[in-house]
Short mmCIF file of C-alpha atoms in Angstrom, two decimals:
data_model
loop_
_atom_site.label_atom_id
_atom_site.label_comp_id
_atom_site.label_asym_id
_atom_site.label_seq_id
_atom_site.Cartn_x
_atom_site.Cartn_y
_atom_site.Cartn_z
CA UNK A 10 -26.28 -103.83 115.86
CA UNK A 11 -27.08 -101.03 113.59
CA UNK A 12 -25.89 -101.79 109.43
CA UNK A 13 -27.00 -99.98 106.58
CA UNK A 14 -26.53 -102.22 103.45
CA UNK A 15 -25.96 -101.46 99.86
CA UNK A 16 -25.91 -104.03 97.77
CA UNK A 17 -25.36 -102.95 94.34
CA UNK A 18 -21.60 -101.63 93.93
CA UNK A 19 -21.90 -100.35 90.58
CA UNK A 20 -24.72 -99.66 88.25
CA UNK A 21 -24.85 -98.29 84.35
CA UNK A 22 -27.26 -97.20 82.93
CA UNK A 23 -28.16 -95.42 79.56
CA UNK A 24 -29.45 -91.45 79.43
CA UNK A 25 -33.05 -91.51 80.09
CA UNK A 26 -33.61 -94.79 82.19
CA UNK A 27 -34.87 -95.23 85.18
CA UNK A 28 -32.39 -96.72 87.79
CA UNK A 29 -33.22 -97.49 91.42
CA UNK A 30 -30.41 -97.64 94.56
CA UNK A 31 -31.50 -100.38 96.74
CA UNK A 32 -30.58 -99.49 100.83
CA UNK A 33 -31.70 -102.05 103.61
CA UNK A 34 -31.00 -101.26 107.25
CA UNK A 35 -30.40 -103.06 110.43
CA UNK A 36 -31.67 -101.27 113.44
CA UNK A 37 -33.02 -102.45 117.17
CA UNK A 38 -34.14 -98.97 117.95
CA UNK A 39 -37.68 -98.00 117.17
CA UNK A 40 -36.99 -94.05 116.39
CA UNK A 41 -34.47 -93.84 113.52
CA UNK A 42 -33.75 -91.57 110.96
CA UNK A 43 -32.09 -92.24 107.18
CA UNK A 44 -30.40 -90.20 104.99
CA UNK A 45 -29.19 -90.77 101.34
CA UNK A 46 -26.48 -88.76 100.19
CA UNK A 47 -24.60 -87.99 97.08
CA UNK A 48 -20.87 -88.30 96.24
CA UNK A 49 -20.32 -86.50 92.55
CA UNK A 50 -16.70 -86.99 91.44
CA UNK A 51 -15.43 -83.28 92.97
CA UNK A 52 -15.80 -85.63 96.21
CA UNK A 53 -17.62 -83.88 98.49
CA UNK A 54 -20.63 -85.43 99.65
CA UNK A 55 -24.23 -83.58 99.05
CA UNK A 56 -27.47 -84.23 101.26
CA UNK A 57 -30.64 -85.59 99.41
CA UNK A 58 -32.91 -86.22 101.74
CA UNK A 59 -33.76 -87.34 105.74
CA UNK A 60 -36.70 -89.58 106.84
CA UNK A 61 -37.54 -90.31 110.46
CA UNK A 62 -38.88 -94.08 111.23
CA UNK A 63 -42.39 -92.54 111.83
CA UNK A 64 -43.00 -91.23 108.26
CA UNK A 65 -43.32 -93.93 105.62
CA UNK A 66 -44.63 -91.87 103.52
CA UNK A 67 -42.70 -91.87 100.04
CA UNK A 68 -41.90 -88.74 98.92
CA UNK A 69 -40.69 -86.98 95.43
CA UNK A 70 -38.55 -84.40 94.32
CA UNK A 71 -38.49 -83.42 90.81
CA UNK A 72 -37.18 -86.59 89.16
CA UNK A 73 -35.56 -87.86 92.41
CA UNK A 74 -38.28 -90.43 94.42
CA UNK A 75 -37.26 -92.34 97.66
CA UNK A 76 -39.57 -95.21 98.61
CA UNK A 77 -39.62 -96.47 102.72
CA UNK A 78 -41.06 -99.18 103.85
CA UNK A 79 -40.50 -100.49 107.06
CA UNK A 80 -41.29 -103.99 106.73
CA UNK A 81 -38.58 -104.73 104.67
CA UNK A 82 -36.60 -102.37 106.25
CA UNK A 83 -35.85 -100.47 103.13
CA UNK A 84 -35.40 -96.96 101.98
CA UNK A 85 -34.70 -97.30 98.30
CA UNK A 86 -34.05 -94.18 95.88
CA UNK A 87 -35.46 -94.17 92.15
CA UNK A 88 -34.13 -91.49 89.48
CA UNK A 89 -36.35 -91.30 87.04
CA UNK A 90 -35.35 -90.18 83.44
CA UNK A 91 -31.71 -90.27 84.36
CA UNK A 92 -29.02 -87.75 82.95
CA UNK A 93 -25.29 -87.66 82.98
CA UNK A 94 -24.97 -85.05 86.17
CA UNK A 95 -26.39 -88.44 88.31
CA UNK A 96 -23.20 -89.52 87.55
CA UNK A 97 -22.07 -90.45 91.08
CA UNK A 98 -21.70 -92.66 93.77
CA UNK A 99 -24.71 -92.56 96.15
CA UNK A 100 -24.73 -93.53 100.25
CA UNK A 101 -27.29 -94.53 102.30
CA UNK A 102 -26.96 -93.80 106.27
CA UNK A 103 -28.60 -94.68 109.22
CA UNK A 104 -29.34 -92.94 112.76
CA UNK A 105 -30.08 -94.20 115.57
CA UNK A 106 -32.10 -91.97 117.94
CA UNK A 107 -30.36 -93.46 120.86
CA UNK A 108 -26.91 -94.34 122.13
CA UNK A 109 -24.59 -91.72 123.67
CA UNK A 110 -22.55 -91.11 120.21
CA UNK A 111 -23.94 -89.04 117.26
CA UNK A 112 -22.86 -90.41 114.12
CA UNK A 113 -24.14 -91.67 110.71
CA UNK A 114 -23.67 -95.44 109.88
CA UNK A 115 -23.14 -95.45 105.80
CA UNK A 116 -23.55 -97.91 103.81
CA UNK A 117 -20.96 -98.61 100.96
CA UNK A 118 -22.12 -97.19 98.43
CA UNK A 119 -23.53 -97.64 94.70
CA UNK A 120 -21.43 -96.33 91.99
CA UNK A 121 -24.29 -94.91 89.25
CA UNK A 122 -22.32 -94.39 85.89
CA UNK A 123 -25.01 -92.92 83.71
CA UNK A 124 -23.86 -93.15 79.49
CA UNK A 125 -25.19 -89.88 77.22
CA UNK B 16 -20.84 -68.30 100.68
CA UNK B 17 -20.71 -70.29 103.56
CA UNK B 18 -19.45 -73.99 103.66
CA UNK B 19 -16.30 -76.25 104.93
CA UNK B 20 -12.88 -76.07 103.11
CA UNK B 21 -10.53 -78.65 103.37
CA UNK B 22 -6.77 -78.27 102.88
CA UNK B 23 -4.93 -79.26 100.99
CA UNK B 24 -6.82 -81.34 98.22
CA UNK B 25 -3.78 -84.22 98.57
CA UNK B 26 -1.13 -84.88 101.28
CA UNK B 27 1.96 -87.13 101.03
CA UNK B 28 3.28 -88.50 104.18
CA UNK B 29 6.57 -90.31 105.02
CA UNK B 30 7.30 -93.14 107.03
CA UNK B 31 7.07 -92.06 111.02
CA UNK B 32 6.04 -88.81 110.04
CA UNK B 33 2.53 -87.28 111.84
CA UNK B 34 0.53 -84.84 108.82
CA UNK B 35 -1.88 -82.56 110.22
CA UNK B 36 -5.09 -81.84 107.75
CA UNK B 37 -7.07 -79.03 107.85
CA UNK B 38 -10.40 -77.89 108.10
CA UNK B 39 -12.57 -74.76 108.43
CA UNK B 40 -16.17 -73.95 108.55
CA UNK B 41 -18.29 -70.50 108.71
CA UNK B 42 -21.36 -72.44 108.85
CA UNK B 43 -21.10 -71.62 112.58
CA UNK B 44 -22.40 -75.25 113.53
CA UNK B 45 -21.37 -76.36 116.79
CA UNK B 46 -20.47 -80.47 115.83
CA UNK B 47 -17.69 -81.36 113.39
CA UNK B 48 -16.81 -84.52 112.18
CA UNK B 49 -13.91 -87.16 110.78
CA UNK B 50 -14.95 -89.55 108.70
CA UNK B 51 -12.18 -91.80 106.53
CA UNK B 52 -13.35 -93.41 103.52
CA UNK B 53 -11.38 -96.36 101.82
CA UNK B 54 -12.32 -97.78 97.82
CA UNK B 55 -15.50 -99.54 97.91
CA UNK B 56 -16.28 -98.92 101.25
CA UNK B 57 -18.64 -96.60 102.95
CA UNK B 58 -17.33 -93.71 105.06
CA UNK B 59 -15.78 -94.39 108.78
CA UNK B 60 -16.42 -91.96 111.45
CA UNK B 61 -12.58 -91.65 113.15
CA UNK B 62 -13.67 -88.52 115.32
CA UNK B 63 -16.24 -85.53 116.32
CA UNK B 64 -16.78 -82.95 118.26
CA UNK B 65 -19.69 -81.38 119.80
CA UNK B 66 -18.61 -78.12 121.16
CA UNK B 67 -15.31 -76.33 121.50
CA UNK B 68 -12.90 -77.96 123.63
CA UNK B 69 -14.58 -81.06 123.56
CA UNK B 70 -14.17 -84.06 121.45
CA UNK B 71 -15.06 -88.28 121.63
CA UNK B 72 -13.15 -91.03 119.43
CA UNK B 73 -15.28 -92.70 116.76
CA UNK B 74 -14.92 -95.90 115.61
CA UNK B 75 -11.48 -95.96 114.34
CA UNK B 76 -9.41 -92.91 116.39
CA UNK B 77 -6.36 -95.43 116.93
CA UNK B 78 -3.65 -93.52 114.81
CA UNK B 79 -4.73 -90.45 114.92
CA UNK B 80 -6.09 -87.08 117.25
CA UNK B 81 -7.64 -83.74 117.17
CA UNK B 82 -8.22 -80.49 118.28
CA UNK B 83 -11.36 -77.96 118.75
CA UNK B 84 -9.55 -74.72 120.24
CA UNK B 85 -11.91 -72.94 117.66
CA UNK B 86 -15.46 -73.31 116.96
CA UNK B 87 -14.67 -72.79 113.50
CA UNK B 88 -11.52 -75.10 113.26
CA UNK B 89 -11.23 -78.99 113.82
CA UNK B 90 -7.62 -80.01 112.23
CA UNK B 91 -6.81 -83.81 112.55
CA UNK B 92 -3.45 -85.12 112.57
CA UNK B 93 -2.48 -88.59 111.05
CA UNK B 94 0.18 -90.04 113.64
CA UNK B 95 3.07 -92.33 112.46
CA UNK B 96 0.67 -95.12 114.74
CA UNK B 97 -1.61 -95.03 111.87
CA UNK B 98 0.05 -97.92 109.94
CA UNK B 99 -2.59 -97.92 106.62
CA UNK B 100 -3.28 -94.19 106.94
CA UNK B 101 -3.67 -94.18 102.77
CA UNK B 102 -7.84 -93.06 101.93
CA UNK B 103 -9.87 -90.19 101.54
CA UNK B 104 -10.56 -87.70 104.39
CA UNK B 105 -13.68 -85.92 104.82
CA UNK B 106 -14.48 -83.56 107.50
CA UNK B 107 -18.05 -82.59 108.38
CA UNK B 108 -20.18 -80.12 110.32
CA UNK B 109 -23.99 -79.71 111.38
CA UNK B 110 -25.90 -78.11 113.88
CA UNK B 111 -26.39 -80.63 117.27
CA UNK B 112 -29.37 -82.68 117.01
CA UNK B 113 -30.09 -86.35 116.09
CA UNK B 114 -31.74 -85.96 113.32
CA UNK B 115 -29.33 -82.86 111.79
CA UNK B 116 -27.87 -83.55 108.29
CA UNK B 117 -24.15 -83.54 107.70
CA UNK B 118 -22.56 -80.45 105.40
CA UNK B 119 -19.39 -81.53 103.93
CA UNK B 120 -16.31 -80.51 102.59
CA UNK B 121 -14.70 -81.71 99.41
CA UNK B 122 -11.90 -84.28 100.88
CA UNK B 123 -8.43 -84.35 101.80
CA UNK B 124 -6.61 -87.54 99.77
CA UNK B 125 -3.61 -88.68 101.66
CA UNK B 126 -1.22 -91.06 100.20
CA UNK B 127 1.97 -92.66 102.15
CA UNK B 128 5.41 -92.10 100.01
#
């Protein structure tokens, strides 16, 4: 069966720390593709990135990093130098290149509460 | 500027009443989606729809149906069966594809009077 799980439920952190969101998934398929997501409090969730099973490369994005490694079956996101617009809560979802539906699996979330 | 909008922000229903909530895209992306989200838990896919006229049950449709008469349009309707209908509503759309991210709109909160 196909889980994404999120274990930290809230996190705080001071202006200017580096935080990271932890994500491990559950999947029997060998194509797969993960997303994180962003939930700022207007509520309307915001796309951050998409990585298919077949590129563990990490990648970067100004002070946004996500690291993937498949042997622990993790796909965690670092924010480095964090400001008060992180402020959010963050998802983590899962797709499964098979199966006859076509829907995201989300984890439940980590609340980031970043203090100026 | 193209996007979803959802309407209206918050919803109050009444016991044995069915509330229909609304949303519209000009993204023109052929799949919309349903997702519920409840406190502290991630979001629930309750329905989507591929192309017009067409439309499968997600994971938790009991309670609740839909509509695609327009590409543009995919309203859901909380039905009195829906016993816990309280949580956040969020309606989706991408292009089709497995690997196509999700655009979404801001939310629908519906609380039971």
């Amino acid at each position: 069966a196909q889980k994404v799980t999120q274990a930290q439920t809230e996190i705080s952190v001071v202006e200017k720390e580096d935080v990271t969101l932890d994500c491990v998934y559950e999947t029997r398929d060998t194509t797969y593709y993960l997303f994180w997501y962003k939930q700022p409090p207007s509520g309307e969730l915001v796309f951050l990135i998409r990585r298919n099973s077949f590129d563990e490369q990490n990648e970067i994005s100004g002070r946004y990093s996500w690291n993937f490694q498949k042997s622990t079956s993790s796909f965690n996101f670092t924010i480095t130098a964090s400001q008060v617009v992180d402020s959010a809560v963050y998802f983590c979802a899962l797709r499964e290149y098979g199966g006859a539906t076509n829907k995201l699996i989300f984890g439940t979330g980590t609340l980031l509460a970043v203090q100026p | 500027d193209g996007g979803i909008t959802q309407s209206p922000k918050y919803l109050f229903r009444k016991e044995g009443q069915n509330v229909t909530l609304s949303c519209e895209q000009n993204l023109n992306h052929d799949a919309m989606y349903w997702y519920r989200q409840d406190p502290g838990q991630g979001l629930r896919l309750i329905y989507y729809s591929q192309i017009v006229n067409d439309f499968q049950k997600g994971d938790i449709a009991e309670g609740y149906s839909v509509s695609r008469e327009k590409k543009e349009s995919f309203p859901l309707t909380v039905t009195s069966a829906q016993k816990n209908p309280t949580a956040f509503y969020l309606c989706a759309s991408s292009t089709t594809g497995v690997s196509e991210k999700l655009f979404f709109g801001s939310g629908t909160q519906l609380s039971v009077l």
